[in-house]
mmCIF file of C-alpha atoms in Angstrom:
data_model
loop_
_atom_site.group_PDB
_atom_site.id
_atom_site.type_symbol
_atom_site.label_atom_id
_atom_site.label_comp_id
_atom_site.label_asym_id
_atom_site.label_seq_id
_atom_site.Cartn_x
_atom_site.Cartn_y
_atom_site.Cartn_z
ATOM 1 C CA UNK A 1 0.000 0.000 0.000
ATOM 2 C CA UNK A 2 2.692 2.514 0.440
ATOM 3 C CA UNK A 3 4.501 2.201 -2.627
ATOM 4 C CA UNK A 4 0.420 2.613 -4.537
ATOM 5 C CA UNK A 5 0.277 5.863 -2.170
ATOM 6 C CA UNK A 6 3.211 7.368 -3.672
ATOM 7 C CA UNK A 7 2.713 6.577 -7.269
ATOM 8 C CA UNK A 8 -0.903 7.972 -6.372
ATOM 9 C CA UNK A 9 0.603 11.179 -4.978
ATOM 10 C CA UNK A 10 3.136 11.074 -8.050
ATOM 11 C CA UNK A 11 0.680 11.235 -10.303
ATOM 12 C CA UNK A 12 -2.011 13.345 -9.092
ATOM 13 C CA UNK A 13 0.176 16.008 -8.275
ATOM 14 C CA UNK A 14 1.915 16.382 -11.767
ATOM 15 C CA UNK A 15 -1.975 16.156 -13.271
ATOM 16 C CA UNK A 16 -3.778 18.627 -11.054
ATOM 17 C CA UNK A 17 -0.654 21.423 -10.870
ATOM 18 C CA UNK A 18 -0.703 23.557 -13.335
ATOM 19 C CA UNK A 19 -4.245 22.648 -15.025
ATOM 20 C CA UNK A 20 -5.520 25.998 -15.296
ATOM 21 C CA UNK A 21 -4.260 27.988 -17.787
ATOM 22 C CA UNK A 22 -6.463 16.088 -28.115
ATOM 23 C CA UNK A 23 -6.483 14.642 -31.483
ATOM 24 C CA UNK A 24 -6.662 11.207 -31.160
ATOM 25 C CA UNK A 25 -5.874 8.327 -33.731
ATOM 26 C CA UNK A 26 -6.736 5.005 -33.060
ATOM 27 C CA UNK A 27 -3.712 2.972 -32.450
ATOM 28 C CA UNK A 28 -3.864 -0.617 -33.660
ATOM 29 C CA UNK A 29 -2.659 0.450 -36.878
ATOM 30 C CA UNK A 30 -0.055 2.682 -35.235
ATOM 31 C CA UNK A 31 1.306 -0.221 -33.526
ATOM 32 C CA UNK A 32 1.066 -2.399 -36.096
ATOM 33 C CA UNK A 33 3.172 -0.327 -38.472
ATOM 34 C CA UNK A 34 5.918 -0.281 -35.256
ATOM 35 C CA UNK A 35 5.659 -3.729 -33.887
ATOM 36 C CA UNK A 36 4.689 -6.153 -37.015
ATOM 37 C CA UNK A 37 7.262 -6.679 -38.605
ATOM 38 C CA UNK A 38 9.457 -8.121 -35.806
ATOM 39 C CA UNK A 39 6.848 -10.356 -34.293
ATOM 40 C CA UNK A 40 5.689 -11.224 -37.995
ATOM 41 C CA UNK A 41 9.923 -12.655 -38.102
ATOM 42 C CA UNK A 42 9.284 -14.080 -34.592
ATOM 43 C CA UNK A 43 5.602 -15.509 -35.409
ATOM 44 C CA UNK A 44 6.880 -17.099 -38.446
ATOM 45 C CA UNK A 45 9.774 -19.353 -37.281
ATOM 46 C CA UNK A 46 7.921 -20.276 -34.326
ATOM 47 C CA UNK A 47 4.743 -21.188 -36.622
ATOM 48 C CA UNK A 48 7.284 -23.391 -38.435
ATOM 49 C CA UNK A 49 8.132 -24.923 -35.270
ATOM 50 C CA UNK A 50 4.921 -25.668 -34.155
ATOM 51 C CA UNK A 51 3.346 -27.081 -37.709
ATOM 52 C CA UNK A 52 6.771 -29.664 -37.755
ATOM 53 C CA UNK A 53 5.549 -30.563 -34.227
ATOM 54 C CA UNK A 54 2.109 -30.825 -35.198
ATOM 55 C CA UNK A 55 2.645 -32.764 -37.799
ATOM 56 C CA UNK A 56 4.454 -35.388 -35.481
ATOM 57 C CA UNK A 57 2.083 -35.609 -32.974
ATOM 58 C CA UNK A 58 -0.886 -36.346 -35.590
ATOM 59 C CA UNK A 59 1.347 -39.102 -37.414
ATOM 60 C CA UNK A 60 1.271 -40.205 -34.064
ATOM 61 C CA UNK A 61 -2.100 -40.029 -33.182
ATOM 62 C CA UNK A 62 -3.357 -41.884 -36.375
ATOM 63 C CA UNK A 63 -0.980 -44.769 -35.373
ATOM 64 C CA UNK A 64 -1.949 -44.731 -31.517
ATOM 65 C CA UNK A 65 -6.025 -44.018 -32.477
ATOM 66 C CA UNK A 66 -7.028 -47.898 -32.887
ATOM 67 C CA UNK A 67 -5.118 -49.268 -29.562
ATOM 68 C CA UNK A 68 -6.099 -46.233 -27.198
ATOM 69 C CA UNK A 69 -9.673 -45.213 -26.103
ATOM 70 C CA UNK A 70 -11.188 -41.961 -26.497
ATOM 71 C CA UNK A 71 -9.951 -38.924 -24.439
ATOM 72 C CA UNK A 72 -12.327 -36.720 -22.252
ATOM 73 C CA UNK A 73 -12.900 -33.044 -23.232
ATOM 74 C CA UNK A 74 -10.717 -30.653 -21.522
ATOM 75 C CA UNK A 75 -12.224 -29.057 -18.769
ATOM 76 C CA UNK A 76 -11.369 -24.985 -17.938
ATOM 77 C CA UNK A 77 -9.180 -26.192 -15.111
ATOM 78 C CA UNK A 78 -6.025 -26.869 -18.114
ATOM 79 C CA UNK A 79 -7.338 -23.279 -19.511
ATOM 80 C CA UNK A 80 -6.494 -22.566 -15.964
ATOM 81 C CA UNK A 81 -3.228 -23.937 -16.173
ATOM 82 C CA UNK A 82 -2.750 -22.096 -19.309
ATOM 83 C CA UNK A 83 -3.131 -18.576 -18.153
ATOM 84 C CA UNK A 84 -1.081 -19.201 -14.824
ATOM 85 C CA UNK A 85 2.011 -20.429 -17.811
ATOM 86 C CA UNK A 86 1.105 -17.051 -19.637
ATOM 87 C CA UNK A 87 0.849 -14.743 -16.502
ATOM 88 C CA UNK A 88 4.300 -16.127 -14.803
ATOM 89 C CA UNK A 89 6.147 -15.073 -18.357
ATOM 90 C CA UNK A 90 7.380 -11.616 -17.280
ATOM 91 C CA UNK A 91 9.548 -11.992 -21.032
ATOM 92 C CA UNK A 92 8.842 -9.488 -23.789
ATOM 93 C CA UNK A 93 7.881 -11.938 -26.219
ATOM 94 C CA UNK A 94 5.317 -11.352 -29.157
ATOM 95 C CA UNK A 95 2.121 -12.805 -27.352
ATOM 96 C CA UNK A 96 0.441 -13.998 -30.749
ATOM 97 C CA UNK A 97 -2.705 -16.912 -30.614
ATOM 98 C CA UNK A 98 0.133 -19.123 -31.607
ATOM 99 C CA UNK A 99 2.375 -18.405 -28.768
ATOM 100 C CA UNK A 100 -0.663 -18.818 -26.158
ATOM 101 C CA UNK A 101 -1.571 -21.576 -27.412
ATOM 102 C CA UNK A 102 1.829 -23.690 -27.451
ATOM 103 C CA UNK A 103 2.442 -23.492 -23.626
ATOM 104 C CA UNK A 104 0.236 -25.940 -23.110
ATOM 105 C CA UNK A 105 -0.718 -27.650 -26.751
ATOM 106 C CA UNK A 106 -2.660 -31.061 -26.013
ATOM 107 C CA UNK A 107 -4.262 -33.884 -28.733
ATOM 108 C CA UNK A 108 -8.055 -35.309 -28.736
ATOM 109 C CA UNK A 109 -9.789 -37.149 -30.864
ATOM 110 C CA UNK A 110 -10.766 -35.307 -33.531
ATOM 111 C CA UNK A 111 -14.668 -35.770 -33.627
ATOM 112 C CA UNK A 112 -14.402 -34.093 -30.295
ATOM 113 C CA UNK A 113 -15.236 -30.415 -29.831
ATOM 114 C CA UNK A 114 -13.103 -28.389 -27.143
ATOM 115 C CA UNK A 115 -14.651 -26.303 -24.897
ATOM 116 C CA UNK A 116 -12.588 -22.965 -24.081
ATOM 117 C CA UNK A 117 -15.382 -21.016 -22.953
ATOM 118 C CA UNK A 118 -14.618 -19.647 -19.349
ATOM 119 C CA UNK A 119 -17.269 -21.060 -16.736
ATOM 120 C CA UNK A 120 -19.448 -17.827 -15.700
ATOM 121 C CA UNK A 121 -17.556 -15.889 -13.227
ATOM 122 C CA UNK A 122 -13.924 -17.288 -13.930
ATOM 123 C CA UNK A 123 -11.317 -14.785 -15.100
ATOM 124 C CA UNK A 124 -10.418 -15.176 -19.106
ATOM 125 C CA UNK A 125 -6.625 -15.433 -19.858
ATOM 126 C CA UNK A 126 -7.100 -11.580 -20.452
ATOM 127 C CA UNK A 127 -8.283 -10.555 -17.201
ATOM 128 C CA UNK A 128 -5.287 -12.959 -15.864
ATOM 129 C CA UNK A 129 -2.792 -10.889 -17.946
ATOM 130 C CA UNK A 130 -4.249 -7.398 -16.956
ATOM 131 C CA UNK A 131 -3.955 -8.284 -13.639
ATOM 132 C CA UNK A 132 -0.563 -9.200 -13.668
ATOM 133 C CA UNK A 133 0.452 -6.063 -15.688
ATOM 134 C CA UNK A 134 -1.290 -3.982 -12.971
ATOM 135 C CA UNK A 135 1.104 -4.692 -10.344
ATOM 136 C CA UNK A 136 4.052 -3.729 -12.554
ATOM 137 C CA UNK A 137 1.553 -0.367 -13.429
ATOM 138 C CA UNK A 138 1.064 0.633 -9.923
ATOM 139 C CA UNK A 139 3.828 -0.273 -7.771
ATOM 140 C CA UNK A 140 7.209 -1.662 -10.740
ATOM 141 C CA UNK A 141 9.909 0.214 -11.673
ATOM 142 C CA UNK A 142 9.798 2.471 -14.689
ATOM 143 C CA UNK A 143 11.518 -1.306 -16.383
ATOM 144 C CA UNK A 144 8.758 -2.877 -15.177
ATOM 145 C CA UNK A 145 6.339 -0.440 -16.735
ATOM 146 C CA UNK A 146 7.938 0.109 -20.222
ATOM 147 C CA UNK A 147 7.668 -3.867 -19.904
ATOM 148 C CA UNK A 148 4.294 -3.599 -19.374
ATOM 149 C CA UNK A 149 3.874 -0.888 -22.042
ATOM 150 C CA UNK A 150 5.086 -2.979 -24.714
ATOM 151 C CA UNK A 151 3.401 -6.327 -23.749
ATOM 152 C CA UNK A 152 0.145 -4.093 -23.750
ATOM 153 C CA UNK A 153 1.265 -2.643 -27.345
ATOM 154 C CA UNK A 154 1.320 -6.709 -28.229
ATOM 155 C CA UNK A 155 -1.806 -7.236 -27.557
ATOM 156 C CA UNK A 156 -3.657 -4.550 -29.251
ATOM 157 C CA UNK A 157 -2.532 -6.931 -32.160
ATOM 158 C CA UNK A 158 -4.336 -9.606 -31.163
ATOM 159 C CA UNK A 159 -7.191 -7.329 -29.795
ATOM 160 C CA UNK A 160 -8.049 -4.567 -31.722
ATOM 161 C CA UNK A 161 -10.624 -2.219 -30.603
ATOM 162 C CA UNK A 162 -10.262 -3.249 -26.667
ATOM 163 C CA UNK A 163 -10.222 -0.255 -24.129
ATOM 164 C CA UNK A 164 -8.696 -1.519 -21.078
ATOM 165 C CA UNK A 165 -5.657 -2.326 -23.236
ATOM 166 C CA UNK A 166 -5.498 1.294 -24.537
ATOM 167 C CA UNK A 167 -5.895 3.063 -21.143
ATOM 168 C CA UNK A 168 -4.241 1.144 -19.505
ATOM 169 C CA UNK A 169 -1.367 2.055 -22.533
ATOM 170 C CA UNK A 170 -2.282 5.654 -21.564
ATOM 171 C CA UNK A 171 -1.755 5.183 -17.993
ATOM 172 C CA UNK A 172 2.015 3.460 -18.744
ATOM 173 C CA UNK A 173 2.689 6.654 -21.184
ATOM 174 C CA UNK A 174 1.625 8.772 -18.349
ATOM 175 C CA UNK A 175 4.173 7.048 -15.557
ATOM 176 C CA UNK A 176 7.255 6.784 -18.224
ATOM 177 C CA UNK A 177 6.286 10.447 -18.972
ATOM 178 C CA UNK A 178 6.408 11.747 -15.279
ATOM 179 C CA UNK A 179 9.788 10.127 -14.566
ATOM 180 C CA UNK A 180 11.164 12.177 -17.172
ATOM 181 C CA UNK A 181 12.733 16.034 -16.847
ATOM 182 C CA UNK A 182 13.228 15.979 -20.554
ATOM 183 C CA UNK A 183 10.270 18.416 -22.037
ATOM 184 C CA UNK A 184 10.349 16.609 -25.314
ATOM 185 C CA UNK A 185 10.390 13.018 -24.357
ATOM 186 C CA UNK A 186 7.440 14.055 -22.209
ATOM 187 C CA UNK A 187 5.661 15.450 -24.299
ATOM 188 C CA UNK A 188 5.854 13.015 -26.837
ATOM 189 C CA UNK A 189 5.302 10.220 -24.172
ATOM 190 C CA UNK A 190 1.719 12.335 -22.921
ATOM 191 C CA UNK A 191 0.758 12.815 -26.554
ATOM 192 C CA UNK A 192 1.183 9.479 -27.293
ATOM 193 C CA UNK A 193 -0.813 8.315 -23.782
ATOM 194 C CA UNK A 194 -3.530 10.978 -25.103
ATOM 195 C CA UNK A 195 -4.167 9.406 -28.391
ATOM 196 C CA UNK A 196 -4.495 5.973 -26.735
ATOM 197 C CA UNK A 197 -6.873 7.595 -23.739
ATOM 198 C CA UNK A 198 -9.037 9.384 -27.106
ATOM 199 C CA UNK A 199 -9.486 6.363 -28.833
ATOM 200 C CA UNK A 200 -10.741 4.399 -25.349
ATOM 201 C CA UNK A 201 -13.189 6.920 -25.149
ATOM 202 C CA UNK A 202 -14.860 6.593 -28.514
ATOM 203 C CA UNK A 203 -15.076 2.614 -27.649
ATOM 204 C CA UNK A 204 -16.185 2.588 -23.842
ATOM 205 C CA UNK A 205 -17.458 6.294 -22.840
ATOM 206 C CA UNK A 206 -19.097 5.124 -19.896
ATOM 207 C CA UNK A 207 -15.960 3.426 -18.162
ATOM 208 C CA UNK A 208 -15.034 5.415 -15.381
ATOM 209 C CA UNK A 209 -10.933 4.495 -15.406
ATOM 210 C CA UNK A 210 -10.709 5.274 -19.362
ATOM 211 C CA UNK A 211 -11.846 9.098 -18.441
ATOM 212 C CA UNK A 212 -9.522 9.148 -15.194
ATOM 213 C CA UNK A 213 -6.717 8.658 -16.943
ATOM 214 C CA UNK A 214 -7.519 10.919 -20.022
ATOM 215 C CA UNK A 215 -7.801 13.941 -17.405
ATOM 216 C CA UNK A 216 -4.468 12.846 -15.694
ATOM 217 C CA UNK A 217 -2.748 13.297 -18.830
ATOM 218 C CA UNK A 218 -4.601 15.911 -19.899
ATOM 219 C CA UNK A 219 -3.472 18.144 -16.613
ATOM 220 C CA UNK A 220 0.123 16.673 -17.521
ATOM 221 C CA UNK A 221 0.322 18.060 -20.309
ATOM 222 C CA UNK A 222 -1.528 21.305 -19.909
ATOM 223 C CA UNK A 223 2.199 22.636 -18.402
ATOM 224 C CA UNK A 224 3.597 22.215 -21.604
ATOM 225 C CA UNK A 225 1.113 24.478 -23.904
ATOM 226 C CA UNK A 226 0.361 27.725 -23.992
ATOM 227 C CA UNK A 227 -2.012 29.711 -21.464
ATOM 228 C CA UNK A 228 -4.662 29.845 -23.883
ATOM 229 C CA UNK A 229 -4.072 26.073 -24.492
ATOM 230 C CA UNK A 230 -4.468 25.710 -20.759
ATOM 231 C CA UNK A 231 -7.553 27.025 -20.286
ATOM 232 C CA UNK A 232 -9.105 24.828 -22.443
ATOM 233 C CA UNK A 233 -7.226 22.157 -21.044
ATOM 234 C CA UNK A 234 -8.506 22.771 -17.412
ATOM 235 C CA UNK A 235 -12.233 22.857 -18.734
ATOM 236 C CA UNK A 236 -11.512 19.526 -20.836
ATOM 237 C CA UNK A 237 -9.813 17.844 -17.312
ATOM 238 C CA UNK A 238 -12.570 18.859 -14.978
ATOM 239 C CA UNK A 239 -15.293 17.762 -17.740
ATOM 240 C CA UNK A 240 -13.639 14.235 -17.498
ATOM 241 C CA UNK A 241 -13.005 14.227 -14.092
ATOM 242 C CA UNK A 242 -16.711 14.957 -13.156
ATOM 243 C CA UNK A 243 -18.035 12.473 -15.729
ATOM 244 C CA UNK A 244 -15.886 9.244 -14.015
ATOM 245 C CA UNK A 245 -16.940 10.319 -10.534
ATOM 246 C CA UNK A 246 -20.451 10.349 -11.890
ATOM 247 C CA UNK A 247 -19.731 6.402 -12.776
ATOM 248 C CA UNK A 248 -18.072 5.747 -9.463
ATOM 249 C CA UNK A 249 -18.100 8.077 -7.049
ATOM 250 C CA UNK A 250 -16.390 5.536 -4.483
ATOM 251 C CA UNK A 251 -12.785 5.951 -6.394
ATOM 252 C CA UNK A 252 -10.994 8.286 -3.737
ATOM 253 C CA UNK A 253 -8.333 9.482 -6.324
ATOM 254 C CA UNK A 254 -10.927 11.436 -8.112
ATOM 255 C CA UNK A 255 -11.991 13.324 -5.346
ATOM 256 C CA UNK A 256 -8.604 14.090 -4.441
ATOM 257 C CA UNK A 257 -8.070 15.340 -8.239
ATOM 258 C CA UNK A 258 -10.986 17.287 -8.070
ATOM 259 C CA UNK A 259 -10.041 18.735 -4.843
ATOM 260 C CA UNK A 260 -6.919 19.892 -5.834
ATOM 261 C CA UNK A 261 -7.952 21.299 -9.193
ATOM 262 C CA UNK A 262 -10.721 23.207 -7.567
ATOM 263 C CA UNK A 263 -8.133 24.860 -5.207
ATOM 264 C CA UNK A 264 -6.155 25.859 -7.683
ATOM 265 C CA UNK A 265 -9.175 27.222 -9.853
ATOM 266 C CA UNK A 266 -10.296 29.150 -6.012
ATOM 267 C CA UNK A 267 -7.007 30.157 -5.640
ATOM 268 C CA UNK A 268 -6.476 32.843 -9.246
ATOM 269 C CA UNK A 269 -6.811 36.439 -8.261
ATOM 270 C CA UNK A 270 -9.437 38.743 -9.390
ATOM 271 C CA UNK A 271 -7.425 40.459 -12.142
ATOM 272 C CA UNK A 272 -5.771 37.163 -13.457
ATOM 273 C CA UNK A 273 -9.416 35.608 -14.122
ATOM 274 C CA UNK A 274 -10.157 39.434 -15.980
ATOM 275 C CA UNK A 275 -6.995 39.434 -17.606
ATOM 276 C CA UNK A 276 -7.422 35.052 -19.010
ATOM 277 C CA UNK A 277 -11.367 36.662 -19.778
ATOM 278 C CA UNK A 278 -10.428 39.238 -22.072
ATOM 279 C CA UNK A 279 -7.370 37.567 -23.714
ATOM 280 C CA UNK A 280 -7.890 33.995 -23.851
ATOM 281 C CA UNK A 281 -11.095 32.723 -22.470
ATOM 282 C CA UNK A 282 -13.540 32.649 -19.351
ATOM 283 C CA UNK A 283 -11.133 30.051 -16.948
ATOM 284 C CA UNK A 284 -12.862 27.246 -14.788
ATOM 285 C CA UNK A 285 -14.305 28.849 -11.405
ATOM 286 C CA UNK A 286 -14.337 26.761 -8.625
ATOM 287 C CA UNK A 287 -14.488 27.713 -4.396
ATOM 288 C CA UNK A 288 -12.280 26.699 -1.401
ATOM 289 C CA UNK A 289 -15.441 25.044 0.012
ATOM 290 C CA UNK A 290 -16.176 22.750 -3.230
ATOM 291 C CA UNK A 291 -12.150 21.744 -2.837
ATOM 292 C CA UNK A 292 -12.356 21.211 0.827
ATOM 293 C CA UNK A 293 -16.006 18.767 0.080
ATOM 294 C CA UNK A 294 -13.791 16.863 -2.691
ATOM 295 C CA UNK A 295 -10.662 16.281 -0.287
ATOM 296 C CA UNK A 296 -12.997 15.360 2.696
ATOM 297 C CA UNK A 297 -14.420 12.790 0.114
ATOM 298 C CA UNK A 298 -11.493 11.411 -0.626
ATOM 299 C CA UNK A 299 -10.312 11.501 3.100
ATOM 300 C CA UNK A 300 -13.536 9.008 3.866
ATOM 301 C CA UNK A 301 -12.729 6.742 1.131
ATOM 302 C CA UNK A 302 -8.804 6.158 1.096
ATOM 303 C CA UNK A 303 -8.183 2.790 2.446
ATOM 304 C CA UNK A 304 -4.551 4.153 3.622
ATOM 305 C CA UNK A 305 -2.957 7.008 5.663
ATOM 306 C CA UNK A 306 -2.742 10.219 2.998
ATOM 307 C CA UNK A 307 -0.808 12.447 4.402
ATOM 308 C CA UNK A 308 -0.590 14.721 0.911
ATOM 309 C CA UNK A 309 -4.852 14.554 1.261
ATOM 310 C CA UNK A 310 -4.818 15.903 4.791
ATOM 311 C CA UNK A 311 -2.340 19.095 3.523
ATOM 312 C CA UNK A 312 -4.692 19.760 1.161
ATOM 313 C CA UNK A 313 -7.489 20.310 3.116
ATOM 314 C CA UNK A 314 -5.380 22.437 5.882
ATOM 315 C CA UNK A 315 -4.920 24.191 3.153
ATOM 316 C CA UNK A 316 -8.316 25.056 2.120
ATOM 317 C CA UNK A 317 -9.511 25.640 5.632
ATOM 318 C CA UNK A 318 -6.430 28.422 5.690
ATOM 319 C CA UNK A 319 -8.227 29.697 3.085
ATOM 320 C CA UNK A 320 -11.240 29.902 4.285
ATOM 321 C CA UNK A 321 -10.191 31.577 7.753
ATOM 322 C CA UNK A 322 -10.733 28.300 9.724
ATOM 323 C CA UNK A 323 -7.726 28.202 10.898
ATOM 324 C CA UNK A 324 -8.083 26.147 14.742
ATOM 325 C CA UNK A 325 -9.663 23.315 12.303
ATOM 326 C CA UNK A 326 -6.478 23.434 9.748
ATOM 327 C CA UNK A 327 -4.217 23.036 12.540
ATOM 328 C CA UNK A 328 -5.962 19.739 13.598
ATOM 329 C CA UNK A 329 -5.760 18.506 9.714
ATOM 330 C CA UNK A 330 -2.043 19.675 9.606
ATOM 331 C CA UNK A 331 -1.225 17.897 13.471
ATOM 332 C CA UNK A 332 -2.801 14.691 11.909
ATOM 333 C CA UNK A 333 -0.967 14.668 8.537
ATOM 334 C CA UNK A 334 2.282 14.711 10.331
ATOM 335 C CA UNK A 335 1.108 12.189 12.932
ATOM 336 C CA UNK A 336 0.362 9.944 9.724
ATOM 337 C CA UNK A 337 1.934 6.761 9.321
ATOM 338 C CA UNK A 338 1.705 6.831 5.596
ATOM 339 C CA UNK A 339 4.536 7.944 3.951
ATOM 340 C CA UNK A 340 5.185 10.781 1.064
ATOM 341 C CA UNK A 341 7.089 10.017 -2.197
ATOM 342 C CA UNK A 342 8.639 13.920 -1.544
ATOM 343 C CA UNK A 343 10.093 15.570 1.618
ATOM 344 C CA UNK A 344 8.576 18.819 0.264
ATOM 345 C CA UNK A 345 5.272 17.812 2.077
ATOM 346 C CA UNK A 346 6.437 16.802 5.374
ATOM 347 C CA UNK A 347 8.264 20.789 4.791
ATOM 348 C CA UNK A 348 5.084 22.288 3.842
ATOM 349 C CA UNK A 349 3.569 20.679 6.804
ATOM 350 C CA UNK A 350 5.773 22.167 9.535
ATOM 351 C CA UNK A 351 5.889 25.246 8.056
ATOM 352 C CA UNK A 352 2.468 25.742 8.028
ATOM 353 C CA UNK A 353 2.190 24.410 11.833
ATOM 354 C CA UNK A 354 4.857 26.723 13.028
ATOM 355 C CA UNK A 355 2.884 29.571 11.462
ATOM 356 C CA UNK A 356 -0.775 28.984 12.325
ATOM 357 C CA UNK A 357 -0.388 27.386 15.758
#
């Protein structure tokens, strides 16, 4: 849990800050044009490999077919099997049908027909692989996630049109990305996590996490464009932001997004709203009181110690005069036993204390 409460932190931070202030391709055929012909090369000799074995086994089988009786069906438990072969593969191997198949590549009679239908309410080999690319997503090194990244890449191939591969591409563009301090690499790495997020969107608009993570890298990137740019950017992120906690309003990290994007938004001065008005566009308005609801939100439904959530709302109770009650949230966030992927907060926090107590 404290390693997924710093990437959280990580990542909410570098999408909310700077907010205020999208043409998307669909990217099997991008991928395709990168990826095919090297797992083509790979595909091919191991095709060869399997057809020689193949052709074996049924020689084989036609001599073995009169002395042996028939074979039972397969049952899901050796699809079972299967998947647990796939998911312990951390390689970066092509993951073609032909490759998923030859783990575990068994004979029948032939009249028979096999069933690979998962039973109702058993994972697919899919949902087995997401899984398993999850954990390297959320708490793996940035090897771990360009690992990821390119296994997901794979199998767009294989499954064209399927949204929780291409947010979940997003979401690795949008990690890679925030490691970075090089402006280009980052903003090709958001771009390229943007087109994936914009193509999710026009598949599955009502999934909650495909609209999460297009606002994260929305925000992202709205530090690299210009103020006008940014505007429109902080109207786009709070648009998809409200829409996903409309579709689950129990997912803590957007109310803590929300939250800090409306304290930012509370936070412009009178003359720099006038001023974005006249020159670029009416900004986002937001109040201290609609951050502090968010952040109190996402307080209630953290399963973990968030230190980084209770600044925030000391924060907005500053703002709003309440001071006696922002001491209490700022005594509690350093009394925290979670911990903080950046000394700056535990800073921030004392600061504040030695000031306003």
């Amino acid at each position: 849990m404290p390693a997924l409460h710093q990437n959280l932190n990580a990542f909410l931070g570098a999408a909310v800050l700077g907010v205020i202030g999208a043409a998307g391709m669909f990217l099997v055929e991008h991928y395709r044009q990168e990826r095919m012909r090297n797992a083509m090369a790979k595909d091919l000799a191991r095709l060869e490999r399997e057809m020689a074995k193949i052709k074996l086994d049924l020689q084989q089988l036609q001599a073995q077919k009169s002395e042996r009786p028939i074979r039972p069906k397969r049952t899901h438990k050796s699809n079972t099997k299967k998947a647990n072969s796939i998911i312990s593969n951390t390689t970066d191997d092509y993951l073609s049908a032909a490759n998923l198949d030859s783990s575990d590549l068994e004979f029948y009679d032939v009249t028979d027909e096999e069933n690979t239908e998962p039973e109702n309410g058993s994972p697919s080999d899919l949902d087995l692989i997401l899984n398993h690319l999850d954990v390297k997503l959320n708490t793996g090194t940035i090897e771990d996630i360009e690992e990821a990244l390119h296994t997901l890449e794979d199998l767009c191939l294989e499954n064209p049109g399927n949204f929780e591969l291409l947010y979940r591409i997003g979401k690795a563009h949008h990690k890679i990305a925030d490691a970075s301090d090089d402006k280009d690499f980052v903003n090709l790495r958001l771009t390229k996590g943007i087109e994936a997020c914009e193509s999710a969107l026009s598949i599955a608009p009502e999934n909650s996490e495909v609209h999460k993570w297009f606002a994260v890298l929305i925000g992202s990137k709205s530090d690299l464009v210009s103020i006008q740019e940014r505007i429109k950017y902080g109207h786009t992120f709070k648009k998809h932001v409200d829409i996903a906690i409309s579709i689950n309003p129990g997912d803590y990290s957007l109310h803590h997004m929300l939250g800090r994007f409306d304290f930012e938004v509370a936070g412009l001065k009178w003359y720099e709203k006038k001023v974005a008005s006249a020159f670029f566009g009416e900004p986002p308005t937001a109040t201290y009181e609609e951050a502090c609801s968010h952040l109190l939100a996402a307080e209630k439904l953290a399963p973990f110690e968030w230190k980084d959530n209770k600044l925030m709302i000391a924060k907005c109770k500053i703002a709003m005069g309440e001071y006696e009650e922002a001491v209490g949230w700022l005594e509690k966030a350093i009394n925290s036993h979670g911990t903080s992927l950046d000394e700056k907060v535990d800073i921030e926090i004392n600061t504040l204390l030695e000031k306003y107590r």
